[in-house]
Coordinates of C-alpha atoms and ligand atoms in Angstrom, one line a residue:
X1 CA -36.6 8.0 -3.8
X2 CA -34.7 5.7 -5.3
X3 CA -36.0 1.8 -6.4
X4 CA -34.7 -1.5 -7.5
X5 CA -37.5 -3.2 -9.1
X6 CA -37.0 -6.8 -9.4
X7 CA -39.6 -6.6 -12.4
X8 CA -38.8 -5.7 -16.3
X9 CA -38.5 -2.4 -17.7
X10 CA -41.3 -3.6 -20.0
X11 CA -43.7 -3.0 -16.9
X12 CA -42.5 0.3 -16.4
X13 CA -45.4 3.5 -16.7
X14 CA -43.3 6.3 -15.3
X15 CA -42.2 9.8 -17.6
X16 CA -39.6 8.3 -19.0
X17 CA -36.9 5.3 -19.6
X18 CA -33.6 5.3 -20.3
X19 CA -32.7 2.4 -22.1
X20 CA -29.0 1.8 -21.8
X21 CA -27.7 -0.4 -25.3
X22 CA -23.7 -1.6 -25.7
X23 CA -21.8 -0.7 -29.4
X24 CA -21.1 -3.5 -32.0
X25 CA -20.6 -7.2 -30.9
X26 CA -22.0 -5.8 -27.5
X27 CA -25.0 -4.8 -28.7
X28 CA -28.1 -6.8 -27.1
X29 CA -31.5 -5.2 -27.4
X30 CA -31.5 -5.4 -31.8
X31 CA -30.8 -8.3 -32.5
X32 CA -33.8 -9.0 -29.6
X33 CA -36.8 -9.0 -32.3
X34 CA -39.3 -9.5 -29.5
X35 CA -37.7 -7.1 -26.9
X36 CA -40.5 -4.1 -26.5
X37 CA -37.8 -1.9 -27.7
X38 CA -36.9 -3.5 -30.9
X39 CA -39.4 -1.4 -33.1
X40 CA -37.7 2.3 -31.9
X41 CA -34.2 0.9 -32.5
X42 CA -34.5 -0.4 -35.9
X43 CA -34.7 2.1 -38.0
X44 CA -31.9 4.8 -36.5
X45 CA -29.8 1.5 -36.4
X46 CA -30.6 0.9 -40.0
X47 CA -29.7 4.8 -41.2
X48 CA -26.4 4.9 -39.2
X49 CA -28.4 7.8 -36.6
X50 CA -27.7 5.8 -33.8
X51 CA -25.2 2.9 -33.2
X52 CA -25.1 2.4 -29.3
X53 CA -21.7 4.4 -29.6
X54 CA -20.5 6.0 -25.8
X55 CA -22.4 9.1 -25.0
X56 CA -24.8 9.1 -28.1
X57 CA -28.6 9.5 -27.7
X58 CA -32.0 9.2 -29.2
X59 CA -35.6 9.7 -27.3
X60 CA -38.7 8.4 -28.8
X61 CA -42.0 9.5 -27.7
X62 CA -44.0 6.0 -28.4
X63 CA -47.4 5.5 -29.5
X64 CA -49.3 6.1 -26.7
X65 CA -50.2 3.1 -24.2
X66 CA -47.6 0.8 -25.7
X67 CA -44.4 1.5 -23.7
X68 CA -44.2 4.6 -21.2
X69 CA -45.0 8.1 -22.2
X70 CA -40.7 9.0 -23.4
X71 CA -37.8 6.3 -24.3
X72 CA -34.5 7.6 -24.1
X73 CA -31.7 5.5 -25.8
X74 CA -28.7 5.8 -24.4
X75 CA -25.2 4.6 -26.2
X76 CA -22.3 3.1 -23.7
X77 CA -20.1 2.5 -26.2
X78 CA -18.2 -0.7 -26.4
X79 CA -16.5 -0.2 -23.2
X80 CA -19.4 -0.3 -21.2
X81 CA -17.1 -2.0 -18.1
X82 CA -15.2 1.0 -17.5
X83 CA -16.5 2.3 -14.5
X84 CA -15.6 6.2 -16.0
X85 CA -17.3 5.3 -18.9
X86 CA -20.5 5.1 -16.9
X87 CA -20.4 7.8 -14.5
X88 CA -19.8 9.9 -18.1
X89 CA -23.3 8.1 -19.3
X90 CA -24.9 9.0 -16.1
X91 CA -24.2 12.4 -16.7
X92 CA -25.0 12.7 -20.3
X93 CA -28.4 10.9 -18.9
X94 CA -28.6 14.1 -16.4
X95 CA -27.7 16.7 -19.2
X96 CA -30.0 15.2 -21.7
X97 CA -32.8 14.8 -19.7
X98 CA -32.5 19.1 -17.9
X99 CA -35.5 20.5 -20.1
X100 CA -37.9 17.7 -20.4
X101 CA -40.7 17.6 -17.4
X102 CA -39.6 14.1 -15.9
X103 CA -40.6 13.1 -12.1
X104 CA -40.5 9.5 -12.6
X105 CA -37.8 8.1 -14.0
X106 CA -37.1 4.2 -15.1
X107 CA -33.3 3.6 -16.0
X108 CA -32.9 -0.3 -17.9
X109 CA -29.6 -1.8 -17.6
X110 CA -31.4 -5.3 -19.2
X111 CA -29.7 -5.1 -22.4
X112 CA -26.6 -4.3 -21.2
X113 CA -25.4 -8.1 -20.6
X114 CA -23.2 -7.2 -17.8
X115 CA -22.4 -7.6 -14.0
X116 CA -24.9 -4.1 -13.2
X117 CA -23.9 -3.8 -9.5
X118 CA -20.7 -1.7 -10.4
X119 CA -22.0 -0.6 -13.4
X120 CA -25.2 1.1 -11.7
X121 CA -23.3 2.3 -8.7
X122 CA -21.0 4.4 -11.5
X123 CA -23.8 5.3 -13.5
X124 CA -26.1 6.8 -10.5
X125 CA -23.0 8.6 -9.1
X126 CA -22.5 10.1 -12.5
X127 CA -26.5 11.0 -12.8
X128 CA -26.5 12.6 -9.4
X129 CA -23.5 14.8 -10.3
X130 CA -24.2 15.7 -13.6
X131 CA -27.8 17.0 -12.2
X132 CA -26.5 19.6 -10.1
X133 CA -27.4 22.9 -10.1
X134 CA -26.7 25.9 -7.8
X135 CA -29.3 28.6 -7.4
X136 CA -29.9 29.2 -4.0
X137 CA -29.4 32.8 -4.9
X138 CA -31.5 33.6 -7.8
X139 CA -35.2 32.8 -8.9
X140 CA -36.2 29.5 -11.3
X141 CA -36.6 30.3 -14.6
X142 CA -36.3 28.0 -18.0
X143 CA -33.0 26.9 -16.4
X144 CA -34.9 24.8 -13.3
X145 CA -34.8 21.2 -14.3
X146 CA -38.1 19.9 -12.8
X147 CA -37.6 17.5 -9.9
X148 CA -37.3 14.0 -10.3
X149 CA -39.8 12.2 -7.3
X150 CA -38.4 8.7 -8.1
X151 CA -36.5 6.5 -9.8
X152 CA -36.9 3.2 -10.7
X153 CA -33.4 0.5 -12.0
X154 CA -34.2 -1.8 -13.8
X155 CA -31.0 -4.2 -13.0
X156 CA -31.5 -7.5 -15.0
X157 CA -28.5 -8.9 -12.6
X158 CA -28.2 -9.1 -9.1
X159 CA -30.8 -6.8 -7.3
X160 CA -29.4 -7.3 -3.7
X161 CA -25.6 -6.4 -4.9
X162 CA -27.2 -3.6 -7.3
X163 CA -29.2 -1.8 -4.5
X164 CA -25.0 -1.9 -2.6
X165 CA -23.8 0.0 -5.3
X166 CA -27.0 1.9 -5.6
X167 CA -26.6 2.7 -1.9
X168 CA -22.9 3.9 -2.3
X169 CA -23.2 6.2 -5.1
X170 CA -25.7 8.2 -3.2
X171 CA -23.6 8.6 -0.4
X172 CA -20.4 9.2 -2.8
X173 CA -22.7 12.0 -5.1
X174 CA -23.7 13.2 -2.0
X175 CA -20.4 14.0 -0.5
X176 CA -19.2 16.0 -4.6
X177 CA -22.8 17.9 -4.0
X178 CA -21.9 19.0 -0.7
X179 CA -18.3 20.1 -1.5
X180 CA -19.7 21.8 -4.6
X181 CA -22.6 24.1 -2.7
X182 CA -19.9 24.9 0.1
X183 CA -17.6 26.0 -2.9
X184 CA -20.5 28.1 -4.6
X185 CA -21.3 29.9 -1.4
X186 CA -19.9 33.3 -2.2
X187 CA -17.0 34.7 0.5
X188 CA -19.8 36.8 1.9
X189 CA -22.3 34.2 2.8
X190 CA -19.7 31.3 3.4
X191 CA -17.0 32.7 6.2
X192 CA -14.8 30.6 8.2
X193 CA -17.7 30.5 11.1
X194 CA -19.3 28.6 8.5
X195 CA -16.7 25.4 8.4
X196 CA -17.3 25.6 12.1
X197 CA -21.2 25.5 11.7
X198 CA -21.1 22.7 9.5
X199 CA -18.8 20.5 11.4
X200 CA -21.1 21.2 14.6
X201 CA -24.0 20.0 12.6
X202 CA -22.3 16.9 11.7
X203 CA -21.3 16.1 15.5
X204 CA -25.3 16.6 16.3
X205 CA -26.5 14.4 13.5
X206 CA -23.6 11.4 13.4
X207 CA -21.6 10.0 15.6
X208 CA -18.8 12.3 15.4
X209 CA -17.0 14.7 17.6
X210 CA -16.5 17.9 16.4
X211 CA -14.1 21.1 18.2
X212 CA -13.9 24.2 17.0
X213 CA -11.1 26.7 18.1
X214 CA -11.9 30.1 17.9
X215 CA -9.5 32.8 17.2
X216 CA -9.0 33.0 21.4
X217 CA -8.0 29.4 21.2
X218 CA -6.1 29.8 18.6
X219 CA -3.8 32.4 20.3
X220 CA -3.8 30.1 22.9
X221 CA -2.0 27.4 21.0
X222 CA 0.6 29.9 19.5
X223 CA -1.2 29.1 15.8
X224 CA 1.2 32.4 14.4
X225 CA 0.3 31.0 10.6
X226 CA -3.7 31.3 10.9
X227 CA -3.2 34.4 13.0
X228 CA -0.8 36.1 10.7
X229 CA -3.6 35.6 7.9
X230 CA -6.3 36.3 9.6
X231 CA -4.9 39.5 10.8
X232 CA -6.2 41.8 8.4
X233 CA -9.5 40.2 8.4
X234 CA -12.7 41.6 10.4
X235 CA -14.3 37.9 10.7
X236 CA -12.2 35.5 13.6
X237 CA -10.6 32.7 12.1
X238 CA -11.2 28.9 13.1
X239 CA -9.8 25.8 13.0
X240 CA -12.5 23.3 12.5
X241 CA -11.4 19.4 13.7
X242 CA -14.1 16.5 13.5
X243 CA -13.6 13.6 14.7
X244 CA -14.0 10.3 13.8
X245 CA -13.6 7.0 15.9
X246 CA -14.3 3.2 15.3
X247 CA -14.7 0.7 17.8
X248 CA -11.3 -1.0 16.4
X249 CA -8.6 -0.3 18.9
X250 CA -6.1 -1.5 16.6
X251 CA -7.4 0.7 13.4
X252 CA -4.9 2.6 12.0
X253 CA -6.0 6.6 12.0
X254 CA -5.6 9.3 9.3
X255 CA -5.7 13.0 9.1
X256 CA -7.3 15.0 6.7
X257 CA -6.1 19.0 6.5
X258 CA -8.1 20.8 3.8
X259 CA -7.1 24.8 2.9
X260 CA -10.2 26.4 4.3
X261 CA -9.3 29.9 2.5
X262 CA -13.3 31.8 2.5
X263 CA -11.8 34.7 -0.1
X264 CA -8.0 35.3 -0.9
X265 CA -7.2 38.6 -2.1
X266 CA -3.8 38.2 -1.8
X267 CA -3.5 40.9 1.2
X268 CA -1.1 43.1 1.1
X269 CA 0.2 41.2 -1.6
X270 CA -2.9 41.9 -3.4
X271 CA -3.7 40.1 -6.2
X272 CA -4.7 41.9 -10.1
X273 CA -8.3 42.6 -10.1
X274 CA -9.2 40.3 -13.4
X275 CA -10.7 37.1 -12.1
X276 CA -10.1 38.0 -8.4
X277 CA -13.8 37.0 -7.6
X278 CA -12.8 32.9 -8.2
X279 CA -10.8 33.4 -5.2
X280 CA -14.3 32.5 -3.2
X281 CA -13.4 29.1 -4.5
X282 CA -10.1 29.2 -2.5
X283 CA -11.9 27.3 0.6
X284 CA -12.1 23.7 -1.7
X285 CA -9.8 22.0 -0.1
X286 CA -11.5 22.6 3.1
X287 CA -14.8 21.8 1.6
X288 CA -13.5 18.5 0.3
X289 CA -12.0 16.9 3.6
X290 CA -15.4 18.4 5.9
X291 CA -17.9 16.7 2.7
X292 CA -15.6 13.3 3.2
X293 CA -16.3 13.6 6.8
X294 CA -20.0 13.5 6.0
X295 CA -19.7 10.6 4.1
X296 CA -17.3 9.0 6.8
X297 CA -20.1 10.0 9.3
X298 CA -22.7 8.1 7.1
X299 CA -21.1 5.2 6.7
X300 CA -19.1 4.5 9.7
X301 CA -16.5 2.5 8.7
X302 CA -15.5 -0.2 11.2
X303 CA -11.7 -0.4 10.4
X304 CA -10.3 3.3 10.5
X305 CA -10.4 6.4 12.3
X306 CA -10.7 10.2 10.2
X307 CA -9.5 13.1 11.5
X308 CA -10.6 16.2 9.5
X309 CA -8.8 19.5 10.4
X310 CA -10.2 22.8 8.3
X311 CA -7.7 25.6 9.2
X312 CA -10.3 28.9 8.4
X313 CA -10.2 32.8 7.5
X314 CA -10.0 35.2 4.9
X315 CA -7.3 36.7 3.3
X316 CA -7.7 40.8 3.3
X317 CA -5.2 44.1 3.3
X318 CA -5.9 46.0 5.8
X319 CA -3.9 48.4 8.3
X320 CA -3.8 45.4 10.9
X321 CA -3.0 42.8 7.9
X322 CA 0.5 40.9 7.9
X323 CA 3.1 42.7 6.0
X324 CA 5.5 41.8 3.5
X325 CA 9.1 41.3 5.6
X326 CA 6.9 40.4 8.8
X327 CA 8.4 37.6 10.9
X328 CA 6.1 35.1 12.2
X329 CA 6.2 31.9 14.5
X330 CA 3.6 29.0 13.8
X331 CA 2.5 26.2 15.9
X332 CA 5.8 23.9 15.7
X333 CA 7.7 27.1 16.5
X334 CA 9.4 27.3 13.4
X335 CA 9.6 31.1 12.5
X336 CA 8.5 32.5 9.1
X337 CA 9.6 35.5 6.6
X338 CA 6.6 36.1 5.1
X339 CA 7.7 37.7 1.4
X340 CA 4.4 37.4 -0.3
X341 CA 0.9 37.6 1.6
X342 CA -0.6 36.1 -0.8
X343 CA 1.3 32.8 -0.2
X344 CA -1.4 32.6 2.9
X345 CA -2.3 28.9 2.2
X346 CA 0.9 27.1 3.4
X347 CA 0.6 29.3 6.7
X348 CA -2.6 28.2 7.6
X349 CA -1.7 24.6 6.3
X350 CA 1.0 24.8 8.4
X351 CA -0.5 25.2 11.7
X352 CA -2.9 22.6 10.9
X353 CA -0.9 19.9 10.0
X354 CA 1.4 20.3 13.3
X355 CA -1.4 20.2 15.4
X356 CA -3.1 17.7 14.0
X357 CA 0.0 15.1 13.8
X358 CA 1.4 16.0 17.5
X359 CA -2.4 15.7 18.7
X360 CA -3.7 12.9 16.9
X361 CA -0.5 10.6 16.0
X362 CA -1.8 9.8 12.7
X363 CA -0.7 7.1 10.5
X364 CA -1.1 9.0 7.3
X365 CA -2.2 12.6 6.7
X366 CA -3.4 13.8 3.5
X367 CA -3.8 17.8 2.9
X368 CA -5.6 19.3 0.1
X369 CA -5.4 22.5 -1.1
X370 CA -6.1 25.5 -3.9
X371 CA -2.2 26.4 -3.0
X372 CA -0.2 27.3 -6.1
X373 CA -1.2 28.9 -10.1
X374 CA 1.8 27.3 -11.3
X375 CA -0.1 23.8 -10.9
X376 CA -1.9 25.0 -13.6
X377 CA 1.1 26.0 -15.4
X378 CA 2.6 22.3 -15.6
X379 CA -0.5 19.9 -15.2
X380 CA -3.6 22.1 -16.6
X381 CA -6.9 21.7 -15.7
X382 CA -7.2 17.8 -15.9
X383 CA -4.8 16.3 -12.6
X384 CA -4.5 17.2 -9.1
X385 CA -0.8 17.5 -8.4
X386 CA 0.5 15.1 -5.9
X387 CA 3.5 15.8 -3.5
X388 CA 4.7 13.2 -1.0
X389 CA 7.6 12.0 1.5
X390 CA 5.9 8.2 1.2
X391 CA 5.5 6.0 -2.0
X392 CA 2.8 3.5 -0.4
X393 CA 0.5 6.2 0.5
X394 CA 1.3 8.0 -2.9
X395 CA 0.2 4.2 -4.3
X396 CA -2.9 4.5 -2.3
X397 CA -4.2 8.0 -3.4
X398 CA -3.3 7.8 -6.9
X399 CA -5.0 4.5 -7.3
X400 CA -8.4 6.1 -5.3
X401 CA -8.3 8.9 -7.5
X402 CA -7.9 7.1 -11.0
X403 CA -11.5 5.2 -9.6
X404 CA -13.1 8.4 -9.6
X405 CA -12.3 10.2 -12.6
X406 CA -9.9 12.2 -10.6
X407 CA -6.5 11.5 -11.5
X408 CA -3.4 12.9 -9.4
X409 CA -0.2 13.6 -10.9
X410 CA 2.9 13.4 -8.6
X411 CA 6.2 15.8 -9.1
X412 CA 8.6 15.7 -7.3
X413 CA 10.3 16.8 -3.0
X414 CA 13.6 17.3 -2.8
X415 CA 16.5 19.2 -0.7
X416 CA 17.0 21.6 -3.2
X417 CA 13.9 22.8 -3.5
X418 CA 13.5 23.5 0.1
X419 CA 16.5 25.5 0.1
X420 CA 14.4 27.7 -1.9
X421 CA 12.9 28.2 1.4
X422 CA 15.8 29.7 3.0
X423 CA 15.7 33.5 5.0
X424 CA 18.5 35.2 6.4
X425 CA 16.1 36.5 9.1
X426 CA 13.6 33.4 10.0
X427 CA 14.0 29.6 9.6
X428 CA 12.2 29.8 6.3
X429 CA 10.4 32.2 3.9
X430 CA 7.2 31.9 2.7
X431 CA 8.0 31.8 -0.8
X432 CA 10.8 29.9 -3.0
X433 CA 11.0 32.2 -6.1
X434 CA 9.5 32.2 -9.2
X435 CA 10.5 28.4 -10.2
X436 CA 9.0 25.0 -9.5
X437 CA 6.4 27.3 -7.5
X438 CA 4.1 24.4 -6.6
X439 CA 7.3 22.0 -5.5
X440 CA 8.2 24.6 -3.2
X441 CA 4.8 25.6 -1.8
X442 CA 4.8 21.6 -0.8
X443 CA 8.2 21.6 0.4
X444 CA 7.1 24.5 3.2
X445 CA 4.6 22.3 4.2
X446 CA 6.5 19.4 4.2
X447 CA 8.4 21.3 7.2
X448 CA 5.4 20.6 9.4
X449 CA 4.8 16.8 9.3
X450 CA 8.3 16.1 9.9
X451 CA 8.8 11.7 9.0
X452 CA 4.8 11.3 9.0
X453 CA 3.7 9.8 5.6
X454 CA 2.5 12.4 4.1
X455 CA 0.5 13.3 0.4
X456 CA -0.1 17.2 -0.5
X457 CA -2.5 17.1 -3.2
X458 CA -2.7 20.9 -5.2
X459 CA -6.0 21.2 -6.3
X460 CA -5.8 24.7 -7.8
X461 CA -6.2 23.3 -11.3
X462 CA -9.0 21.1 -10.3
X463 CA -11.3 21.9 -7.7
X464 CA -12.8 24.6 -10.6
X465 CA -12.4 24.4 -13.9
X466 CA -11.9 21.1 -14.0
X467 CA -12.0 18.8 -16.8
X468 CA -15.6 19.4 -18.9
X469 CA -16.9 16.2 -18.3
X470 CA -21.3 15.3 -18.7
X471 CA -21.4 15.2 -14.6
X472 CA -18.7 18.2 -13.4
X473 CA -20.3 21.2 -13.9
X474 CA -18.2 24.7 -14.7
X475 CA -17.8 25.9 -11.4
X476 CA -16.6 23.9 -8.7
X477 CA -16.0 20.4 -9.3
X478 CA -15.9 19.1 -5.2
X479 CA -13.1 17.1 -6.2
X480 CA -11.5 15.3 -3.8
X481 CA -14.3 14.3 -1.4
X482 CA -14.9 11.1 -3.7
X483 CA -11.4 10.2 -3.7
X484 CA -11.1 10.2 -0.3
X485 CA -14.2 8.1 0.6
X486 CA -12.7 5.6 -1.8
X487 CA -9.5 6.0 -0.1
X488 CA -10.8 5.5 3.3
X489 CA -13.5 3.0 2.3
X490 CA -10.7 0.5 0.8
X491 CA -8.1 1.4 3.2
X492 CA -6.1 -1.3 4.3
Ligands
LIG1 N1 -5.0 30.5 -3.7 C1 -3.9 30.9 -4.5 C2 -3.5 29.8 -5.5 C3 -4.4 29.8 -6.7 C4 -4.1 30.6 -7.8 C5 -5.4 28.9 -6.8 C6 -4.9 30.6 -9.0 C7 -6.2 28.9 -8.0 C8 -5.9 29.7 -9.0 C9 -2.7 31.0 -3.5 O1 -3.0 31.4 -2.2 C10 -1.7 31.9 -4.1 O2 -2.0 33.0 -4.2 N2 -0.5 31.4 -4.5 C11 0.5 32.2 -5.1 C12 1.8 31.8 -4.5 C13 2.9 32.8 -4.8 C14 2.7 34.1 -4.2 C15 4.2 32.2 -4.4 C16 0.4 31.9 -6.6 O3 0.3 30.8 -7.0 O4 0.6 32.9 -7.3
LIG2 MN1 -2.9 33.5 -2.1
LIG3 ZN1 -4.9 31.2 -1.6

């Protein structure tokens, strides 16, 4: 339960308050000599221990019956408008705070001398985040941080406006959360039966429409790409779409294709054995678009319509399992040499973005996707690489994505990369040689959304592994889901 008191922190009697204080100039609550707080910050002040500076901290255990039972000072630095800057002190909150027993919480923005709407809806996002833990599959031990019943902002601005932002955080934490435990899932408990389960929940709980097209179906609609992937697979493939609609006949509509990829051992193709156990986390992209859904689903935006469209299977060797050479036909009718099986993602991406953009018309379609190592090569672990035929919606993204703390990085499309792509037995091959490896991965796709504004974002460097930040954990960071509830939520 979360709580926007109207009263001061100096009221507070819960386990323990954070006590957020600026740097410098900035700094409010010392030169205060009759806050509450002034007699804890004095002295570290005074020895140079603490100076307010971003991420530094200092908890107190007061004399009893004075103040509440821990304070918990908490430096933002002298940038303490920059919205990253406060997600990262949410999280250092979160990590500082894992060990000590805490069910009720009191966070103090008083001495901050700011607008607190954005500045809370930043820092509670960031808290959320950096909380999170994943052991649904082993027992609690020293490692279980004790749960927290309530907290309680103290705003010392706006509380109507701060209780917005407190209110969209939640839902924008809740959406990384999501991606993240659908990510963690091992390939064993979290099959491609499993996107469709999840969107079927979301149709019974929101107003959404959700389809699911089994492998039947998908035979039916000539998807050759999924198929040819899932051949070697005992578990059916699906192809999860949700829907969702405004009342706005006018509002524009956008598709979002995620790479729904449960394990990818390469196939045939099959991939060293060293590390082959991350490729559980090959779904992400699937896991993104289905958690933005969710949050799409909980907000309901009156100005646009989402399409979500999670193209679902495994990636196995088997005696059935596509073959190096092979010749396939996907949805578009555009035939494929598939070289490598373990270039599986762009097949299944393929059929998903066809269907999805000749049955939905879409304005804009973003896809996002674990698709190539060498994104890793040239951007690292610390920017999505972005791929697009349109500048505007390239704008768009980018500029969601910096507001998260998830920045994209764009490279570049181009005719002579997709003459990479050419066969002398098929209209293209799956695989463009050894160079520019994620440039031609996205001109492949690019084949399937024809003039359609289009962004590919290539979240193999980010979606684990990403960036060590206070509130992105080591394994999967659910990136993407926040950027595109920004996206969707400023769309215009
Ligand atoms: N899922 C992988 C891409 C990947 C690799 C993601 C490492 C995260 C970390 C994808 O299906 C793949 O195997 N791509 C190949 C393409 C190649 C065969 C052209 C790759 O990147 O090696
Ligand atoms: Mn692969
Ligand atoms: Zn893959």
């Amino acid at each position: 339960m979360i709580i926007v008191s109207t009263k001061n922190s100096g009221s507070f009697t819960g386990d323990l308050l954070v006590v957020l204080v600026g740097q410098g100039e900035k700094m409010v609550v010392p030169k205060e000599k009759d806050s509450i707080f002034y007699s804890y910050l004095d002295r570290p002040m005074k020895l140079k221990d603490f100076s307010g500076k971003k991420g530094e901290t200092y908890l107190v255990y007061p004399e009893p019956g004075l103040v509440c039972s821990r304070l918990l000072f908490v430096g933002v630095g002298e940038e303490k408008k920059d919205l990253e800057t406060m997600r990262v002190c949410g999280g250092t909150v979160a990590q500082a705070i894992t060990k000590l027993k805490v069910r009720h919480l009191g966070i103090s923005f008083e001495f901050l001398d700011i607008d607190g709407a954005p500045a809370g809806e930043r820092f509670t996002e960031g808290f959320l985040l950096g909380r999170y833990q994943f052991d649904r599959h082993k027992k609690a031990d020293e490692d279980t941080q004790t749960k927290i019943n309530k907290i309680s902002f103290f705003p010392g601005s706006d509380v109507a406006l701060f209780r917005q932002g407190i209110k969209r955080a939640e839902c924008a934490a809740k959406i990384g959360i999501v991606a993240r435990d659908m990510a963690n899932e091992p390939g064993n408990f979290w099959t491609a039966a499993d996107f469709g389960v999840f969107g079927a929940v979301l149709a019974q709980k929101y107003k959404v429409k959700t389809t699911i097209l089994g492998k039947k179906e998908c035979v039916r609609h000539n998807m050759g790409g999924l198929l040819a992937v899932n051949q070697g697979s005992t578990a059916e493939p699906r192809m999860v779409i949700v829907e969702y609609r405004c009342q706005n006949k006018k509002a524009p509509t956008l598709l979002l294709v995620g790479k729904g990829l449960t394990f990818d051992s390469g196939g045939i193709s099959l991939k060293p054995g060293a590390g082959m156990e991350e490729m559980k986390y090959d779904m992400c992209g699937g896991a993104a678009v289905l958690a933005a859904m969710l949050g799409v689903a909980e907000e309901q935006p009156k100005h646009i319509n989402v399409i979500a469209i999670v193209p679902a299977t495994d990636n196995m060797p088997s005696g059935n399992a596509v073959k190096p050479g092979d010749v396939i036909t996907c949805y578009n009718g555009k035939t494929v040499e598939v070289i490598n099986t373990d270039a599986e993602g762009r097949l299944i991406l393929a059929d998903a973005l066809a269907y999805g953009i000749e049955t939905y018309r879409p304005d804009a379609v973003i896809d996002l996707a674990t698709l190539t190592g060498a994104v890793i090569v040239g951007l690292g672990h610390h920017n999505t690489g972005l791929l697009s035929n349109d500048d505007a919606l390239t704008a768009k993204v980018a500029d969601a994505g910096k507001k998260c703390g998830e920045p994209v990085w764009r490279l570049p499309l181009g005719e002579e990369y997709t003459k990479q792509l050419k066969s002398p037995v098929a209209d293209l091959k799956n695989v463009g040689g050894k160079d520019g490896g994620t440039i031609t991965a996205a001109a492949f796709l690019q084949e399937f959304v024809a003039e359609t504004p289009w962004v590919h974002l290539d979240i193999a460097g980010t979606a684990w592994g990403f960036t060590e930040k206070s509130y992105i954990p080591k394994g999967p960071s659910g990136t993407g889901a926040r950027t595109l509830l920004e996206l969707i939520r400023s769309w215009t």
